[in-house]
Tab-separated table of N, CA, C and O in Angstrom:
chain	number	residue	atom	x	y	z
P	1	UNK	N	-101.106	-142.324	-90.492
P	1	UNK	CA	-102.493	-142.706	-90.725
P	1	UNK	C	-103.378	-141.558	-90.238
P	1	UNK	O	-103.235	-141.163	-89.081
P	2	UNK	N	-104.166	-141.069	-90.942
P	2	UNK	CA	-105.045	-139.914	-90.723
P	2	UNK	C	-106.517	-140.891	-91.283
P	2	UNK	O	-106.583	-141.907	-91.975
P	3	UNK	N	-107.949	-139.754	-90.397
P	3	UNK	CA	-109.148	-140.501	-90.471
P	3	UNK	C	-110.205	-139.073	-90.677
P	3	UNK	O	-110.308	-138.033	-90.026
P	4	UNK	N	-111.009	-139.667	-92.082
P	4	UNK	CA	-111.840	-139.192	-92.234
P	4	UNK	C	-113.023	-139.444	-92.002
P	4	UNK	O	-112.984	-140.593	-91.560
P	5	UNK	N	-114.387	-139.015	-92.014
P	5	UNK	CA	-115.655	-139.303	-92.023
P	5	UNK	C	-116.083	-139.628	-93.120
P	5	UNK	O	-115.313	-139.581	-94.080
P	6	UNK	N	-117.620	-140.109	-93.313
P	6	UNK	CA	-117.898	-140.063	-94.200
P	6	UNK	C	-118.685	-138.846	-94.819
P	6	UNK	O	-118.699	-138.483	-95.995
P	7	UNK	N	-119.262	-138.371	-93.858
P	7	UNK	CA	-119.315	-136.614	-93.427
P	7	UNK	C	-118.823	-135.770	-93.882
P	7	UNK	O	-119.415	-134.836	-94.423
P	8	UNK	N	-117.206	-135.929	-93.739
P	8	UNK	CA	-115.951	-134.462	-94.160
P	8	UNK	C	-116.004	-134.873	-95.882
P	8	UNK	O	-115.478	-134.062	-96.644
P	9	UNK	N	-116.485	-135.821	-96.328
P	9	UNK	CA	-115.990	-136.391	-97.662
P	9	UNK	C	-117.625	-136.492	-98.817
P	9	UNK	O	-117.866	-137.083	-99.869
P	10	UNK	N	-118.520	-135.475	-97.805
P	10	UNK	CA	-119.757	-135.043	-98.923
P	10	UNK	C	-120.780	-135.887	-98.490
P	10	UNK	O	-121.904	-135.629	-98.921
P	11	UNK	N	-120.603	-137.172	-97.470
P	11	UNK	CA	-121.456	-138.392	-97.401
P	11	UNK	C	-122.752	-137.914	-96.038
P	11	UNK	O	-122.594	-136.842	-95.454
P	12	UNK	N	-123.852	-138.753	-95.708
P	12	UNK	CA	-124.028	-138.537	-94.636
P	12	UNK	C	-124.256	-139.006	-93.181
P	12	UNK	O	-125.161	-138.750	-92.388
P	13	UNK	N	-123.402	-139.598	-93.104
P	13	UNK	CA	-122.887	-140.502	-91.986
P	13	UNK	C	-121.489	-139.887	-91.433
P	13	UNK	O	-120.840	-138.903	-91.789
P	14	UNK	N	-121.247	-141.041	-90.232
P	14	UNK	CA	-120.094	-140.163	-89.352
P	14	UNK	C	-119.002	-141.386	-89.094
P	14	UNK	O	-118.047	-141.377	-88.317
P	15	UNK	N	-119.536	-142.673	-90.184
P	15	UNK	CA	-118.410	-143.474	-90.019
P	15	UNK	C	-117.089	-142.914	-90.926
P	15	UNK	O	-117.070	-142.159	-91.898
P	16	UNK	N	-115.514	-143.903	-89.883
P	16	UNK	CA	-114.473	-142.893	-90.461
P	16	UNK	C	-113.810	-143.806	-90.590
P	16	UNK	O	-113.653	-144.831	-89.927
P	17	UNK	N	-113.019	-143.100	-92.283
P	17	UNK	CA	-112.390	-143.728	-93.036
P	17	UNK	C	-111.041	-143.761	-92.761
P	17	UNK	O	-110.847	-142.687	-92.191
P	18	UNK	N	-109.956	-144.369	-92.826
P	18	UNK	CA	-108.333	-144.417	-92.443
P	18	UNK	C	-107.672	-144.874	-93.537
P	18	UNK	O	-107.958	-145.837	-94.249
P	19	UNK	N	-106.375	-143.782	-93.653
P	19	UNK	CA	-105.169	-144.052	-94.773
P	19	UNK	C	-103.939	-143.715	-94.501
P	19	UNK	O	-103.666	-143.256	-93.392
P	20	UNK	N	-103.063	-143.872	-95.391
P	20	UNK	CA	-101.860	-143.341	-95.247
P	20	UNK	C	-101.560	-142.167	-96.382
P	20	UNK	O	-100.531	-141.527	-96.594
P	21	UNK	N	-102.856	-142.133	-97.028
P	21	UNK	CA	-102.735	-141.031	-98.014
P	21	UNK	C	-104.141	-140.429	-98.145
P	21	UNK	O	-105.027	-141.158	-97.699
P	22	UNK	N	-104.521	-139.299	-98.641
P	22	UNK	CA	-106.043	-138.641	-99.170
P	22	UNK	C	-106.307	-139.643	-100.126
P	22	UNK	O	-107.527	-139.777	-100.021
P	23	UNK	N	-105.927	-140.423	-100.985
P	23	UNK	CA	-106.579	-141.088	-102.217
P	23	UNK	C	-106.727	-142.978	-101.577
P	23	UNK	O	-107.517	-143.771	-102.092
P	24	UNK	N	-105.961	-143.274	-100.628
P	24	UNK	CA	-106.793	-144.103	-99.620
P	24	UNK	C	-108.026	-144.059	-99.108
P	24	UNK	O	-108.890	-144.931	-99.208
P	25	UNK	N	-108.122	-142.648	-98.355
P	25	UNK	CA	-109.365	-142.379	-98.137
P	25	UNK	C	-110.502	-141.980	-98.858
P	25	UNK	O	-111.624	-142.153	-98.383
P	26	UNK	N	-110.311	-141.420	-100.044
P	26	UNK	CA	-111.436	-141.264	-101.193
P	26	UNK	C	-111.664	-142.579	-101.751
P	26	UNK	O	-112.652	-142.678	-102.478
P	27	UNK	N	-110.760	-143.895	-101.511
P	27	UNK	CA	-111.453	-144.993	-102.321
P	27	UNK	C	-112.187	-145.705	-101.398
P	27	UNK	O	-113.140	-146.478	-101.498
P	28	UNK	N	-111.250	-145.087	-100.062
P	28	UNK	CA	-112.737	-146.121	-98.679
P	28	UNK	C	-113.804	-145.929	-98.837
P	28	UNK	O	-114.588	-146.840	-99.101
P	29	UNK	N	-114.394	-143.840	-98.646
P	29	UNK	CA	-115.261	-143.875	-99.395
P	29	UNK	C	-116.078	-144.250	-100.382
P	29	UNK	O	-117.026	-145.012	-100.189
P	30	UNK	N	-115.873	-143.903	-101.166
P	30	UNK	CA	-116.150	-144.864	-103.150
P	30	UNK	C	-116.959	-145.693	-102.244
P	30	UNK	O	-118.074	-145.412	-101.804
P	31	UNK	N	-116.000	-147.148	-101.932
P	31	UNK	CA	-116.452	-148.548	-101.523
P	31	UNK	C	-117.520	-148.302	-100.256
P	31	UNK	O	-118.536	-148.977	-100.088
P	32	UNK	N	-117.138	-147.336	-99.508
P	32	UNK	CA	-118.645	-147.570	-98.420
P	32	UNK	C	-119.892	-146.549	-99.149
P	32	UNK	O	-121.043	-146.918	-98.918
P	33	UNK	N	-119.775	-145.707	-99.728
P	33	UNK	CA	-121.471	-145.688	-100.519
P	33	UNK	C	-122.084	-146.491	-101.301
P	33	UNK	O	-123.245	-146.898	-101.274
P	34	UNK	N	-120.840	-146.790	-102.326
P	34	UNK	CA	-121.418	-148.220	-103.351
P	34	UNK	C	-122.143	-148.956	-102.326
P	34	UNK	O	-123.374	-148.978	-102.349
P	35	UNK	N	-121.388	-149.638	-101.313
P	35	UNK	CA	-121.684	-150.945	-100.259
P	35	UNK	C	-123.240	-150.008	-99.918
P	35	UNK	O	-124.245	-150.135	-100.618
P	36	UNK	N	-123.165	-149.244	-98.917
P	36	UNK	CA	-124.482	-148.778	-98.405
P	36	UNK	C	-125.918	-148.326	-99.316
P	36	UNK	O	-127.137	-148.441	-99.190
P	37	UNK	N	-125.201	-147.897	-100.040
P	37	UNK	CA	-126.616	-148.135	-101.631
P	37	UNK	C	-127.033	-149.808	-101.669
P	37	UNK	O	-128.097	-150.393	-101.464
P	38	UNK	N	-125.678	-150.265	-102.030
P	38	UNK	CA	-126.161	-151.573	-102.528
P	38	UNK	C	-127.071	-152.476	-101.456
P	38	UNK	O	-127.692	-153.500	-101.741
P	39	UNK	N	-126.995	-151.869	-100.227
P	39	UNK	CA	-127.949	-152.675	-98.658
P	39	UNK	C	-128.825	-151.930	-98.829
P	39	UNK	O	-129.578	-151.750	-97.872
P	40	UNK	N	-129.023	-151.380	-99.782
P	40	UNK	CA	-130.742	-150.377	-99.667
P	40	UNK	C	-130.866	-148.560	-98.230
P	40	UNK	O	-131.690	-147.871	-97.627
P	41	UNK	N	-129.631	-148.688	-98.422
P	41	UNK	CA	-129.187	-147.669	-97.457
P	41	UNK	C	-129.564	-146.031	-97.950
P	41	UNK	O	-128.627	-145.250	-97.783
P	42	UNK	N	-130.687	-145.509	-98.468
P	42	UNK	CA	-130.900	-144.449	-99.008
P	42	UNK	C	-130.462	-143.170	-98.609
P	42	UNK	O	-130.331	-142.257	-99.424
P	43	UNK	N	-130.339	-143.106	-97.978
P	43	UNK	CA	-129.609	-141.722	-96.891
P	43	UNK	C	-128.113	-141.347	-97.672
P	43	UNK	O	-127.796	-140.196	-97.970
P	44	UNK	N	-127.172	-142.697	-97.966
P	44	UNK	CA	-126.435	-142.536	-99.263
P	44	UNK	C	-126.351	-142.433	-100.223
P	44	UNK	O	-125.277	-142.053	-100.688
P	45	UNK	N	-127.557	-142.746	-101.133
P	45	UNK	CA	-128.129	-142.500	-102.768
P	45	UNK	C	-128.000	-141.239	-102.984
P	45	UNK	O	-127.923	-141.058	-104.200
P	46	UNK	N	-127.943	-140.356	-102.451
P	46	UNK	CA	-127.674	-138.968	-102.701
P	46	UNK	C	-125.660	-138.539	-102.947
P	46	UNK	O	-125.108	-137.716	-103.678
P	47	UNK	N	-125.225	-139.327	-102.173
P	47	UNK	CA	-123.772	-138.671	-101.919
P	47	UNK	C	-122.866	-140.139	-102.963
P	47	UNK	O	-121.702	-140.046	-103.354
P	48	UNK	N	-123.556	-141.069	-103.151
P	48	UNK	CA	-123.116	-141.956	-104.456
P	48	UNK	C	-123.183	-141.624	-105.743
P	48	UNK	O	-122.214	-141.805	-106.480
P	49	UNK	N	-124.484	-141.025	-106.236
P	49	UNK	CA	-124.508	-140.211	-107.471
P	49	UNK	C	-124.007	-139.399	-107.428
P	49	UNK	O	-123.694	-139.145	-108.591
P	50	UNK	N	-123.547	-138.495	-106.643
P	50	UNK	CA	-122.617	-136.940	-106.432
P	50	UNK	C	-120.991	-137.475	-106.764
P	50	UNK	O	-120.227	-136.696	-107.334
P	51	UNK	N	-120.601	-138.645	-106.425
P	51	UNK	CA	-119.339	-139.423	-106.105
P	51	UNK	C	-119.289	-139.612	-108.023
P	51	UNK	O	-118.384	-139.327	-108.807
P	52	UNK	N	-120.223	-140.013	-108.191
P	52	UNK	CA	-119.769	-141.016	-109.524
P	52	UNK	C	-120.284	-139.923	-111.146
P	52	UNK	O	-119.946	-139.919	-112.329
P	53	UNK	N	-121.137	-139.219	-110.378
P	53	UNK	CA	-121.177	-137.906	-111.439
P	53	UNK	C	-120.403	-136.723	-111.116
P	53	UNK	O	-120.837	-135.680	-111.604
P	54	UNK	N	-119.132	-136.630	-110.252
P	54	UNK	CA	-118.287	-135.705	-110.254
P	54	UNK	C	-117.493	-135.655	-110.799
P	54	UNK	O	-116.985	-134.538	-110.897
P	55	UNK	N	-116.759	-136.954	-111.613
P	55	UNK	CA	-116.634	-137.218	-112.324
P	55	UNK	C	-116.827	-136.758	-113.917
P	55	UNK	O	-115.797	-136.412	-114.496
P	56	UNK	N	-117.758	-136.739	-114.470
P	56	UNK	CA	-118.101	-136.022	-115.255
P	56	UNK	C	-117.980	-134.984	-115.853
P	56	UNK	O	-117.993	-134.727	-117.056
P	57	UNK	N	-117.781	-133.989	-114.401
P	57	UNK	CA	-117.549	-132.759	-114.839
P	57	UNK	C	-116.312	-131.980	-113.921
P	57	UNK	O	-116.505	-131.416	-112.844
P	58	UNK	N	-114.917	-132.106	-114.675
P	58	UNK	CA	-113.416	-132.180	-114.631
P	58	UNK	C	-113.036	-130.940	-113.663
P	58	UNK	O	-112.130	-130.941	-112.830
P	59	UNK	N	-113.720	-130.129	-113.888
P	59	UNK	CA	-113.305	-128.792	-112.679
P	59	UNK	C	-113.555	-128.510	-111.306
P	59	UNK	O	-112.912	-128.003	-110.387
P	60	UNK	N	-115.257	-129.240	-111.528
P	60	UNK	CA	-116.061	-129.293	-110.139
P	60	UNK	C	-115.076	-130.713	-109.258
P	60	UNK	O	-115.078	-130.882	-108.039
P	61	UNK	N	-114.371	-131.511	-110.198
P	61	UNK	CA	-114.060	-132.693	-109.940
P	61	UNK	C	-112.753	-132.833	-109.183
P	61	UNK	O	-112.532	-133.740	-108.380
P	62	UNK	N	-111.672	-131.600	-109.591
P	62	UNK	CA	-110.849	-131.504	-109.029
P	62	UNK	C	-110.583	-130.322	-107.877
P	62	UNK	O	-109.636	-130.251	-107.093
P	63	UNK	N	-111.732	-129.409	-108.026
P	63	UNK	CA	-111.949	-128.693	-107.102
P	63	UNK	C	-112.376	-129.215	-106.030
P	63	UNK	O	-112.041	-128.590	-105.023
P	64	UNK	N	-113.320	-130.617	-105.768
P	64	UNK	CA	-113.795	-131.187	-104.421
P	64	UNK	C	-112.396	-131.960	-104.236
P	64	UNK	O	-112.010	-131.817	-103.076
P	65	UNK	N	-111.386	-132.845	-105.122
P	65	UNK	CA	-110.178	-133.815	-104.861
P	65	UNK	C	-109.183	-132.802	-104.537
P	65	UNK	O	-108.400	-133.324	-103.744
P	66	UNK	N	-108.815	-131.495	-104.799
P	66	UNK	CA	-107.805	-130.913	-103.921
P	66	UNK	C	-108.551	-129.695	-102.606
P	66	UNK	O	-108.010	-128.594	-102.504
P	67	UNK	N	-109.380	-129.926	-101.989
P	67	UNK	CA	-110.166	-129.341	-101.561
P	67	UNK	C	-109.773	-130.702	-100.304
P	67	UNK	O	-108.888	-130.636	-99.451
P	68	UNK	N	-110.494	-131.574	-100.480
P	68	UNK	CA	-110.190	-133.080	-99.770
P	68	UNK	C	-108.693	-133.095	-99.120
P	68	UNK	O	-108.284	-132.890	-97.978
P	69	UNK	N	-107.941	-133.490	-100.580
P	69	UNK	CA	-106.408	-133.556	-100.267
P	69	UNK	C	-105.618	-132.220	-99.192
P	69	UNK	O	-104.750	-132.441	-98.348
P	70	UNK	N	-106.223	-130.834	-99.536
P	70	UNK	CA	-106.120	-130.451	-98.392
P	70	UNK	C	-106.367	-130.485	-97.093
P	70	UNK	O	-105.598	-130.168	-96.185
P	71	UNK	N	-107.793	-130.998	-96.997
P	71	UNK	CA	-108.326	-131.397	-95.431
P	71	UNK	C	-107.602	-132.174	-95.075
P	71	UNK	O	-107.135	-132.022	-93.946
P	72	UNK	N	-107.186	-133.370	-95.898
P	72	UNK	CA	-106.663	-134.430	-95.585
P	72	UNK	C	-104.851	-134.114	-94.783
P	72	UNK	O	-104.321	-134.596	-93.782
P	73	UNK	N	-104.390	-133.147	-95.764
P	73	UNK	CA	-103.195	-132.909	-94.960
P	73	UNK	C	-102.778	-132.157	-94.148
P	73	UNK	O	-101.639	-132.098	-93.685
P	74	UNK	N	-104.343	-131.062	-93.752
P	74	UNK	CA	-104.077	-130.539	-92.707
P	74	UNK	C	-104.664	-131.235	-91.102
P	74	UNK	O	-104.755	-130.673	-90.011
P	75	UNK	N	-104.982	-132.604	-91.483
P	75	UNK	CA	-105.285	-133.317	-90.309
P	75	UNK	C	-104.189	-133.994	-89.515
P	75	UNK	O	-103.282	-134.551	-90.134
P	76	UNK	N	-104.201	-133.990	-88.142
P	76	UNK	CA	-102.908	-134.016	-87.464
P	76	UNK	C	-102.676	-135.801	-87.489
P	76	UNK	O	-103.664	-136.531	-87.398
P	77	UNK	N	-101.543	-136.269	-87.596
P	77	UNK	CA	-101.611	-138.171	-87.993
P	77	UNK	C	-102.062	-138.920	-86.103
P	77	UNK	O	-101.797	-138.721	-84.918
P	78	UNK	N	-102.999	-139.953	-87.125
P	78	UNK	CA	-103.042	-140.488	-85.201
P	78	UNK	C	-102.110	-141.308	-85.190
P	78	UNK	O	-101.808	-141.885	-84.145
């Protein structure tokens, strides 16, 4: 189990996410900006549209997901 922020993952907050894989932790994410937009949480409206329009565009898209997946596996397991 390794733990990210929401911080290390483009967001801007410092709550942290836990998985047993990088794509665990990119969907905790996902689900806590959706959630914090959806409470009127604006400070995330910025890093939710970045999330869901990265998408979009396939290079920038996999350049931030193995960029991640590296952070992710160079973090030591707690």
């Amino acid at each position: 189990m390794k733990t990210m922020t929401c911080r290390d993952l483009g967001g801007p907050c410092t709550l942290e996410h836990q998985g047993t894989t990088a794509d665990q932790v990119i969907k905790a994410q996902d689900r806590h900006l959706r959630d914090a937009v959806k409470a009127g949480d604006a400070s995330h409206a910025a890093a939710r549209d970045e999330m869901k329009g990265r998408w979009r565009h396939p290079k920038q898209s996999m350049d931030w997901y193995n960029g991640v997946k590296r952070a992710y596996a160079d973090l030591p397991a707690a």
